[in-house]
mmCIF file of C-alpha atoms in Angstrom:
data_model
loop_
_atom_site.group_PDB
_atom_site.id
_atom_site.type_symbol
_atom_site.label_atom_id
_atom_site.label_comp_id
_atom_site.label_asym_id
_atom_site.label_seq_id
_atom_site.Cartn_x
_atom_site.Cartn_y
_atom_site.Cartn_z
ATOM 1 C CA MET A 1 -26.604 -16.498 17.576
ATOM 2 C CA LYS A 2 -23.186 -14.734 18.565
ATOM 3 C CA LYS A 3 -21.599 -18.646 20.054
ATOM 4 C CA SER A 4 -22.763 -20.076 16.847
ATOM 5 C CA VAL A 5 -20.870 -17.575 14.363
ATOM 6 C CA PHE A 6 -18.065 -17.607 16.678
ATOM 7 C CA MET A 7 -17.624 -21.458 16.896
ATOM 8 C CA GLY A 8 -17.795 -21.479 13.078
ATOM 9 C CA THR A 9 -15.139 -18.937 12.447
ATOM 10 C CA LEU A 10 -13.220 -21.194 14.834
ATOM 11 C CA ALA A 11 -14.088 -24.387 12.196
ATOM 12 C CA THR A 12 -12.518 -22.563 9.225
ATOM 13 C CA ALA A 13 -9.754 -21.511 11.310
ATOM 14 C CA ALA A 14 -9.227 -25.254 12.322
ATOM 15 C CA LEU A 15 -9.979 -26.619 8.556
ATOM 16 C CA VAL A 16 -7.079 -23.859 7.434
ATOM 17 C CA ALA A 17 -4.721 -24.790 10.310
ATOM 18 C CA GLY A 18 -5.140 -28.605 9.232
ATOM 19 C CA PHE A 19 -3.848 -28.108 5.599
ATOM 20 C CA ALA A 20 -1.485 -25.585 6.358
ATOM 21 C CA SER A 21 0.403 -28.072 8.925
ATOM 22 C CA ALA A 22 1.228 -30.016 6.041
ATOM 23 C CA THR A 23 3.465 -27.767 4.820
ATOM 24 C CA THR A 24 2.921 -25.974 1.955
ATOM 25 C CA LEU A 25 6.288 -25.790 0.229
ATOM 26 C CA GLU A 26 6.612 -29.562 0.668
ATOM 27 C CA ASP A 27 3.743 -30.643 -0.789
ATOM 28 C CA VAL A 28 4.370 -28.232 -3.925
ATOM 29 C CA GLN A 29 8.027 -29.766 -4.403
ATOM 30 C CA ALA A 30 6.853 -33.334 -3.685
ATOM 31 C CA ARG A 31 4.401 -32.379 -6.478
ATOM 32 C CA GLY A 32 6.245 -31.015 -8.517
ATOM 33 C CA SER A 33 4.122 -28.439 -9.597
ATOM 34 C CA LEU A 34 2.124 -25.256 -8.495
ATOM 35 C CA ASN A 35 -1.559 -25.376 -8.225
ATOM 36 C CA CYS A 36 -2.607 -21.978 -8.836
ATOM 37 C CA GLY A 37 -6.273 -20.495 -8.753
ATOM 38 C CA VAL A 38 -7.427 -18.113 -11.283
ATOM 39 C CA SER A 39 -9.796 -16.519 -13.137
ATOM 40 C CA THR A 40 -12.842 -18.071 -15.649
ATOM 41 C CA GLY A 41 -11.007 -15.484 -18.096
ATOM 42 C CA VAL A 42 -10.271 -11.946 -17.836
ATOM 43 C CA ASN A 43 -8.094 -11.050 -20.741
ATOM 44 C CA GLY A 44 -4.399 -9.535 -20.098
ATOM 45 C CA PHE A 45 -4.832 -10.964 -16.319
ATOM 46 C CA SER A 46 -5.380 -14.815 -16.972
ATOM 47 C CA ALA A 47 -6.965 -16.394 -19.795
ATOM 48 C CA PRO A 48 -5.537 -19.386 -21.887
ATOM 49 C CA ASP A 49 -3.850 -18.471 -25.196
ATOM 50 C CA ALA A 50 -4.312 -19.798 -28.930
ATOM 51 C CA ASN A 51 -2.783 -23.149 -27.722
ATOM 52 C CA GLY A 52 -4.378 -23.481 -24.175
ATOM 53 C CA VAL A 53 -1.409 -21.777 -22.183
ATOM 54 C CA TRP A 54 -2.418 -19.433 -19.754
ATOM 55 C CA GLN A 55 -0.942 -15.972 -19.780
ATOM 56 C CA GLY A 56 -1.585 -12.599 -18.000
ATOM 57 C CA PHE A 57 -0.776 -10.552 -15.092
ATOM 58 C CA ASP A 58 -1.768 -12.829 -12.666
ATOM 59 C CA VAL A 59 -0.669 -15.418 -14.228
ATOM 60 C CA ALA A 60 2.895 -14.304 -14.083
ATOM 61 C CA VAL A 61 2.863 -13.944 -10.135
ATOM 62 C CA CYS A 62 1.977 -17.803 -10.224
ATOM 63 C CA ARG A 63 4.688 -18.662 -12.768
ATOM 64 C CA ALA A 64 7.629 -16.710 -10.919
ATOM 65 C CA VAL A 65 6.528 -18.435 -7.962
ATOM 66 C CA ALA A 66 6.874 -21.684 -9.353
ATOM 67 C CA ALA A 67 10.154 -20.715 -10.655
ATOM 68 C CA ALA A 68 11.151 -19.546 -7.535
ATOM 69 C CA VAL A 69 10.257 -22.868 -5.651
ATOM 70 C CA LEU A 70 10.679 -25.388 -8.409
ATOM 71 C CA GLY A 71 13.247 -23.855 -10.941
ATOM 72 C CA ASP A 72 10.528 -23.957 -13.944
ATOM 73 C CA PRO A 73 7.766 -21.084 -13.995
ATOM 74 C CA MET A 74 5.853 -23.658 -16.593
ATOM 75 C CA ALA A 75 5.123 -26.158 -13.593
ATOM 76 C CA VAL A 76 1.882 -24.367 -13.029
ATOM 77 C CA ASN A 77 -1.254 -26.121 -12.754
ATOM 78 C CA PHE A 78 -3.753 -23.494 -13.777
ATOM 79 C CA VAL A 79 -7.444 -23.755 -11.809
ATOM 80 C CA PRO A 80 -10.286 -21.506 -13.075
ATOM 81 C CA THR A 81 -12.552 -20.191 -10.267
ATOM 82 C CA THR A 82 -15.453 -17.770 -10.093
ATOM 83 C CA GLY A 83 -16.466 -15.570 -7.418
ATOM 84 C CA GLN A 84 -18.307 -18.353 -6.027
ATOM 85 C CA THR A 85 -15.092 -20.973 -6.406
ATOM 86 C CA ARG A 86 -12.280 -19.464 -5.606
ATOM 87 C CA PHE A 87 -12.090 -19.477 -1.377
ATOM 88 C CA THR A 88 -13.661 -23.167 -1.173
ATOM 89 C CA ALA A 89 -11.063 -23.761 -3.750
ATOM 90 C CA LEU A 90 -7.880 -22.364 -1.392
ATOM 91 C CA ALA A 91 -9.122 -23.430 2.024
ATOM 92 C CA SER A 92 -9.910 -26.781 0.675
ATOM 93 C CA GLY A 93 -5.979 -27.356 -0.623
ATOM 94 C CA GLU A 94 -7.617 -28.159 -3.937
ATOM 95 C CA ILE A 95 -4.811 -24.859 -5.044
ATOM 96 C CA ASP A 96 -1.717 -23.126 -3.320
ATOM 97 C CA ILE A 97 -1.843 -19.859 -4.333
ATOM 98 C CA LEU A 98 -5.134 -17.803 -5.605
ATOM 99 C CA ALA A 99 -3.973 -15.088 -8.111
ATOM 100 C CA ARG A 100 -7.353 -13.987 -9.149
ATOM 101 C CA ASN A 101 -7.956 -9.964 -9.072
ATOM 102 C CA THR A 102 -8.935 -10.861 -5.480
ATOM 103 C CA THR A 103 -9.882 -7.222 -3.174
ATOM 104 C CA TRP A 104 -8.028 -7.641 0.303
ATOM 105 C CA THR A 105 -10.510 -7.143 2.707
ATOM 106 C CA LEU A 106 -10.719 -6.773 6.540
ATOM 107 C CA SER A 107 -12.891 -10.086 6.449
ATOM 108 C CA ARG A 108 -11.421 -12.114 3.973
ATOM 109 C CA ASP A 109 -8.184 -11.629 5.487
ATOM 110 C CA VAL A 110 -9.624 -12.449 9.069
ATOM 111 C CA ASP A 111 -12.685 -14.319 9.339
ATOM 112 C CA LEU A 112 -12.226 -16.385 5.852
ATOM 113 C CA GLY A 113 -8.970 -17.611 7.585
ATOM 114 C CA PHE A 114 -6.423 -16.247 4.474
ATOM 115 C CA THR A 115 -3.612 -14.591 3.578
ATOM 116 C CA PHE A 116 -2.689 -11.753 1.337
ATOM 117 C CA ILE A 117 1.078 -11.706 0.631
ATOM 118 C CA GLY A 118 0.880 -8.324 -1.310
ATOM 119 C CA VAL A 119 -1.181 -5.654 -3.416
ATOM 120 C CA ASN A 120 -0.305 -6.939 -7.486
ATOM 121 C CA TYR A 121 -2.833 -3.925 -8.781
ATOM 122 C CA TYR A 122 -4.342 -1.291 -7.208
ATOM 123 C CA ASP A 123 -7.893 -0.295 -8.320
ATOM 124 C CA GLY A 124 -11.102 0.536 -8.294
ATOM 125 C CA GLN A 125 -14.832 -0.609 -9.025
ATOM 126 C CA GLY A 126 -16.034 1.187 -12.253
ATOM 127 C CA PHE A 127 -18.940 1.198 -14.694
ATOM 128 C CA MET A 128 -19.424 0.633 -18.557
ATOM 129 C CA VAL A 129 -21.964 1.392 -20.641
ATOM 130 C CA ASP A 130 -23.300 1.716 -24.508
ATOM 131 C CA ARG A 131 -22.012 4.976 -25.694
ATOM 132 C CA ALA A 132 -25.546 5.161 -27.520
ATOM 133 C CA LEU A 133 -27.395 5.578 -24.287
ATOM 134 C CA GLY A 134 -25.885 9.126 -23.686
ATOM 135 C CA VAL A 135 -24.850 8.360 -20.247
ATOM 136 C CA SER A 136 -21.777 10.197 -19.003
ATOM 137 C CA SER A 137 -21.853 9.870 -15.067
ATOM 138 C CA ALA A 138 -22.850 7.155 -12.578
ATOM 139 C CA THR A 139 -25.168 9.566 -11.247
ATOM 140 C CA GLU A 140 -27.017 9.258 -14.516
ATOM 141 C CA LEU A 141 -27.765 5.697 -13.921
ATOM 142 C CA ASP A 142 -31.097 5.521 -11.246
ATOM 143 C CA GLY A 143 -33.185 2.673 -12.524
ATOM 144 C CA ALA A 144 -30.217 0.829 -14.377
ATOM 145 C CA THR A 145 -30.605 -2.553 -14.542
ATOM 146 C CA VAL A 146 -26.796 -3.694 -13.559
ATOM 147 C CA CYS A 147 -24.796 -7.215 -14.456
ATOM 148 C CA ILE A 148 -22.641 -7.749 -11.111
ATOM 149 C CA GLN A 149 -20.782 -10.681 -10.274
ATOM 150 C CA THR A 150 -21.673 -12.497 -7.609
ATOM 151 C CA GLY A 151 -19.697 -13.162 -4.578
ATOM 152 C CA THR A 152 -17.524 -10.211 -4.884
ATOM 153 C CA THR A 153 -16.777 -6.898 -3.377
ATOM 154 C CA THR A 154 -18.743 -5.322 -6.045
ATOM 155 C CA GLU A 155 -21.982 -6.371 -5.210
ATOM 156 C CA LEU A 156 -21.406 -4.426 -2.095
ATOM 157 C CA ASN A 157 -20.105 -1.635 -3.187
ATOM 158 C CA LEU A 158 -22.528 -0.990 -5.804
ATOM 159 C CA ALA A 159 -25.856 -1.378 -3.044
ATOM 160 C CA ASP A 160 -23.865 1.260 -1.118
ATOM 161 C CA TYR A 161 -22.858 4.077 -4.006
ATOM 162 C CA PHE A 162 -26.347 3.661 -5.285
ATOM 163 C CA ARG A 163 -28.210 3.662 -1.899
ATOM 164 C CA ILE A 164 -25.238 6.968 -0.732
ATOM 165 C CA ASN A 165 -27.170 8.587 -4.156
ATOM 166 C CA ASN A 166 -30.835 7.914 -3.257
ATOM 167 C CA MET A 167 -30.842 5.907 -6.421
ATOM 168 C CA THR A 168 -32.334 2.453 -7.361
ATOM 169 C CA TYR A 169 -31.100 -0.214 -9.626
ATOM 170 C CA GLU A 170 -32.005 -4.192 -10.855
ATOM 171 C CA PRO A 171 -29.095 -6.421 -10.057
ATOM 172 C CA VAL A 172 -28.493 -8.880 -13.135
ATOM 173 C CA PRO A 173 -26.404 -11.773 -11.315
ATOM 174 C CA ILE A 174 -23.813 -13.380 -13.009
ATOM 175 C CA GLU A 175 -20.922 -16.107 -12.380
ATOM 176 C CA THR A 176 -17.833 -15.395 -14.988
ATOM 177 C CA ASN A 177 -16.831 -12.248 -16.549
ATOM 178 C CA ALA A 178 -17.763 -14.228 -20.201
ATOM 179 C CA GLU A 179 -21.020 -14.725 -19.027
ATOM 180 C CA ALA A 180 -20.852 -10.621 -17.898
ATOM 181 C CA GLN A 181 -20.138 -9.710 -21.308
ATOM 182 C CA GLN A 182 -22.323 -12.049 -22.977
ATOM 183 C CA GLN A 183 -25.251 -10.335 -21.209
ATOM 184 C CA TYR A 184 -24.441 -6.935 -21.138
ATOM 185 C CA LEU A 185 -23.712 -7.470 -25.028
ATOM 186 C CA ALA A 186 -27.396 -9.026 -25.453
ATOM 187 C CA GLY A 187 -28.362 -6.149 -23.427
ATOM 188 C CA ALA A 188 -29.820 -7.902 -20.772
ATOM 189 C CA CYS A 189 -28.469 -5.250 -18.705
ATOM 190 C CA ASP A 190 -27.727 -1.545 -19.137
ATOM 191 C CA VAL A 191 -24.786 -1.316 -17.711
ATOM 192 C CA TYR A 192 -21.937 -3.623 -16.158
ATOM 193 C CA THR A 193 -19.568 -3.396 -12.868
ATOM 194 C CA THR A 194 -16.724 -4.038 -11.759
ATOM 195 C CA ASP A 195 -12.499 -3.436 -11.092
ATOM 196 C CA ALA A 196 -11.924 -0.606 -14.016
ATOM 197 C CA SER A 197 -8.772 -2.580 -15.112
ATOM 198 C CA GLY A 198 -11.357 -6.011 -15.477
ATOM 199 C CA LEU A 199 -13.681 -3.562 -17.697
ATOM 200 C CA ALA A 200 -10.875 -2.615 -19.578
ATOM 201 C CA ALA A 201 -9.687 -6.178 -20.333
ATOM 202 C CA THR A 202 -13.227 -6.810 -20.957
ATOM 203 C CA ARG A 203 -13.973 -3.688 -23.754
ATOM 204 C CA ALA A 204 -10.524 -4.669 -25.355
ATOM 205 C CA SER A 205 -12.035 -8.236 -26.394
ATOM 206 C CA PHE A 206 -15.739 -6.662 -28.447
ATOM 207 C CA GLU A 207 -15.420 -6.439 -31.300
ATOM 208 C CA THR A 208 -15.884 -2.298 -31.807
ATOM 209 C CA PRO A 209 -14.649 -1.263 -28.380
ATOM 210 C CA GLY A 210 -15.109 2.484 -28.840
ATOM 211 C CA ASP A 211 -18.639 1.852 -29.013
ATOM 212 C CA HIS A 212 -19.010 1.262 -25.272
ATOM 213 C CA VAL A 213 -18.031 4.272 -22.620
ATOM 214 C CA ILE A 214 -16.101 3.696 -19.315
ATOM 215 C CA LEU A 215 -17.310 6.199 -16.941
ATOM 216 C CA PRO A 216 -15.283 8.355 -14.564
ATOM 217 C CA GLU A 217 -16.282 7.792 -11.504
ATOM 218 C CA ILE A 218 -14.467 5.094 -9.501
ATOM 219 C CA ILE A 219 -16.006 4.279 -5.998
ATOM 220 C CA SER A 220 -13.808 1.883 -4.235
ATOM 221 C CA LYS A 221 -10.665 0.960 -3.272
ATOM 222 C CA GLU A 222 -9.783 -2.871 -4.903
ATOM 223 C CA PRO A 223 -6.242 -3.366 -3.297
ATOM 224 C CA LEU A 224 -6.062 -6.597 -5.654
ATOM 225 C CA GLY A 225 -3.218 -9.326 -4.856
ATOM 226 C CA PRO A 226 -2.849 -12.927 -4.231
ATOM 227 C CA LEU A 227 -3.646 -15.153 -1.310
ATOM 228 C CA VAL A 228 -2.481 -18.301 0.872
ATOM 229 C CA ARG A 229 -3.828 -20.201 3.569
ATOM 230 C CA GLN A 230 -3.351 -19.137 6.684
ATOM 231 C CA GLY A 231 -1.113 -20.894 9.366
ATOM 232 C CA ASP A 232 1.996 -21.548 6.937
ATOM 233 C CA ASP A 233 4.139 -18.713 7.581
ATOM 234 C CA GLN A 234 7.007 -19.914 5.660
ATOM 235 C CA TRP A 235 4.430 -20.293 2.407
ATOM 236 C CA ALA A 236 3.269 -16.870 2.788
ATOM 237 C CA ASP A 237 6.822 -15.360 3.122
ATOM 238 C CA ILE A 238 7.686 -17.291 0.091
ATOM 239 C CA GLY A 239 4.721 -15.652 -1.913
ATOM 240 C CA ARG A 240 5.123 -12.468 -0.482
ATOM 241 C CA TRP A 241 9.213 -12.062 -1.085
ATOM 242 C CA THR A 242 8.562 -13.304 -4.708
ATOM 243 C CA LEU A 243 5.908 -10.724 -5.952
ATOM 244 C CA ASN A 244 8.430 -8.323 -3.672
ATOM 245 C CA ALA A 245 11.014 -9.371 -5.645
ATOM 246 C CA LEU A 246 9.217 -8.408 -9.076
ATOM 247 C CA ILE A 247 8.673 -5.358 -8.287
ATOM 248 C CA ALA A 248 11.937 -4.465 -6.320
ATOM 249 C CA ALA A 249 14.053 -5.423 -9.304
ATOM 250 C CA GLU A 250 12.029 -2.583 -11.774
ATOM 251 C CA GLU A 251 13.184 0.180 -8.857
ATOM 252 C CA LEU A 252 16.619 -1.186 -8.963
ATOM 253 C CA GLY A 253 17.011 -1.360 -12.271
ATOM 254 C CA VAL A 254 17.061 -5.459 -12.904
ATOM 255 C CA THR A 255 15.279 -6.854 -16.179
ATOM 256 C CA SER A 256 15.163 -9.972 -18.006
ATOM 257 C CA ALA A 257 18.054 -8.083 -20.203
ATOM 258 C CA ASN A 258 20.677 -7.613 -17.881
ATOM 259 C CA LEU A 259 19.808 -9.859 -14.977
ATOM 260 C CA GLU A 260 22.571 -12.843 -16.177
ATOM 261 C CA GLN A 261 25.228 -10.035 -15.928
ATOM 262 C CA MET A 262 23.847 -8.648 -12.851
ATOM 263 C CA ALA A 263 23.605 -11.997 -11.061
ATOM 264 C CA ALA A 264 27.396 -12.322 -11.667
ATOM 265 C CA GLY A 265 27.309 -9.334 -9.289
ATOM 266 C CA THR A 266 27.543 -5.892 -8.651
ATOM 267 C CA THR A 267 28.435 -2.578 -6.874
ATOM 268 C CA ASN A 268 24.718 -2.557 -5.130
ATOM 269 C CA PRO A 269 24.678 -4.460 -2.232
ATOM 270 C CA GLU A 270 20.922 -4.891 -2.469
ATOM 271 C CA ILE A 271 20.993 -6.030 -6.019
ATOM 272 C CA ASN A 272 23.489 -8.646 -5.012
ATOM 273 C CA ARG A 273 21.411 -10.069 -1.416
ATOM 274 C CA LEU A 274 18.201 -9.835 -4.243
ATOM 275 C CA LEU A 275 20.024 -11.989 -6.986
ATOM 276 C CA GLY A 276 21.888 -14.207 -4.748
ATOM 277 C CA SER A 277 25.667 -13.593 -5.100
ATOM 278 C CA GLU A 278 25.304 -11.873 -1.373
ATOM 279 C CA GLY A 279 23.784 -12.934 1.549
ATOM 280 C CA SER A 280 22.059 -15.926 2.661
ATOM 281 C CA LEU A 281 18.321 -14.643 1.793
ATOM 282 C CA GLY A 282 17.275 -17.759 -0.043
ATOM 283 C CA GLU A 283 18.351 -19.689 3.112
ATOM 284 C CA MET A 284 16.367 -18.270 5.388
ATOM 285 C CA LEU A 285 13.121 -18.940 2.565
ATOM 286 C CA GLY A 286 14.338 -22.467 2.606
ATOM 287 C CA LEU A 287 14.563 -21.551 -1.087
ATOM 288 C CA ASP A 288 17.718 -21.916 -3.705
ATOM 289 C CA PRO A 289 20.094 -18.686 -3.274
ATOM 290 C CA GLN A 290 18.878 -17.809 -6.587
ATOM 291 C CA TRP A 291 15.306 -17.952 -6.066
ATOM 292 C CA ALA A 292 14.933 -14.302 -6.833
ATOM 293 C CA MET A 293 16.554 -14.501 -9.935
ATOM 294 C CA HIS A 294 14.647 -17.611 -11.231
ATOM 295 C CA ALA A 295 11.172 -15.829 -10.718
ATOM 296 C CA ILE A 296 12.544 -12.451 -12.380
ATOM 297 C CA ALA A 297 13.376 -14.778 -15.592
ATOM 298 C CA ALA A 298 9.981 -15.835 -15.675
ATOM 299 C CA GLY A 299 8.329 -13.336 -17.282
ATOM 300 C CA GLY A 300 10.885 -10.143 -16.016
ATOM 301 C CA ASN A 301 10.380 -7.662 -13.044
ATOM 302 C CA TYR A 302 7.338 -6.317 -12.139
ATOM 303 C CA GLY A 303 7.369 -2.915 -15.162
ATOM 304 C CA GLU A 304 7.807 -5.673 -17.688
ATOM 305 C CA ILE A 305 5.406 -8.062 -16.939
ATOM 306 C CA PHE A 306 2.736 -5.065 -16.600
ATOM 307 C CA ALA A 307 4.216 -3.735 -19.967
ATOM 308 C CA ALA A 308 3.493 -7.089 -22.070
ATOM 309 C CA THR A 309 0.285 -7.694 -20.334
ATOM 310 C CA ILE A 310 -2.576 -5.264 -19.917
ATOM 311 C CA GLY A 311 0.234 -1.834 -20.832
ATOM 312 C CA GLU A 312 -0.773 1.038 -22.940
ATOM 313 C CA ALA A 313 0.924 -0.708 -25.812
ATOM 314 C CA THR A 314 -1.142 -3.829 -25.279
ATOM 315 C CA PRO A 315 -5.178 -3.935 -26.258
ATOM 316 C CA ILE A 316 -5.957 -3.555 -22.912
ATOM 317 C CA GLY A 317 -4.362 -0.513 -22.898
ATOM 318 C CA LEU A 318 -4.109 0.655 -18.757
ATOM 319 C CA ALA A 319 -1.647 3.370 -17.552
ATOM 320 C CA ARG A 320 0.371 2.705 -14.600
ATOM 321 C CA GLY A 321 -1.210 5.185 -12.739
ATOM 322 C CA LEU A 322 -1.212 3.974 -8.702
ATOM 323 C CA ASN A 323 0.739 0.697 -10.165
ATOM 324 C CA ALA A 324 4.026 2.886 -10.566
ATOM 325 C CA GLN A 325 7.079 2.890 -8.035
ATOM 326 C CA TRP A 326 7.422 5.261 -5.264
ATOM 327 C CA THR A 327 9.861 7.220 -7.051
ATOM 328 C CA GLN A 328 7.447 7.814 -9.872
ATOM 329 C CA GLY A 329 4.523 8.694 -8.121
ATOM 330 C CA GLY A 330 2.559 5.378 -7.542
ATOM 331 C CA LEU A 331 1.718 3.296 -4.433
ATOM 332 C CA LEU A 332 4.839 0.459 -4.944
ATOM 333 C CA TYR A 333 7.119 0.314 -2.482
ATOM 334 C CA THR A 334 8.695 -2.827 -1.253
ATOM 335 C CA PRO A 335 10.712 -3.354 2.368
ATOM 336 C CA PRO A 336 14.115 -4.017 1.823
ATOM 337 C CA PHE A 337 15.902 -7.382 0.867
ATOM 338 C CA ARG A 338 18.396 -7.693 3.549
#
């Protein structure tokens, strides 16, 4: 049995390496567009607007990568994926990058043969219930029916939490967020559980959001981030440093409003290296010297993207919390641009 598992892992690694050897950057440039895997629709994170244009926090990552690589943030083909199909889409080469509220775990990083290029949202799993149930804590959910997306870390976390607290539950498996919303509102389950950010996004879409309560317990660590196939270090570096550029820009005070001015040169050497007026960081990545400038211009720095898509002034209403800069008590911190 151990031998077959090992051989299966090797086969997966070989498949991944085969696709990676084609050089993803060259494929994207030759195609003239980036294939980005996203959710089937989570408001604020990835969903098409009334005109069919994809918008959201995760979408912004792909637009930034497309801008860095192709100079055009709109040169993206968005491929909706579920919790079950997302990894197959990435491993098979159908998509170049997956930016779909996906938790970074050891098994996904190592055994599945993917490379997480960073964390764009620090999250944790929570629970939402109808206010009419009168439940104020997750410890009161013994015997509840729970809507849960299959193929996710949420399934495992849920089982662990109920076992630790000596409670039982009845799972109601669902494939997509839209299905979860439908089942939950129809009363097919007492509880909907997923990442707390996803619960906030889902609740914001309800006709009467105030009728539903997100319980206070956060039962897991869910570092969410984009990922690529293992074996193409250049492509992973491009994705990683594009995300870092958005985060660093906020820390350094580079915004969509002052980008052009700062790109002309400043007294801060790191800003100059970031925006390409000094050094050769773009050349190291195989990109234009102003790659980071293009990425930031796509949707602003990390803080601007957060505020516009999921921040406190949006219907999603999320505070920065752990996703604030390290200088503001959060976890956002990038290596130096030098």
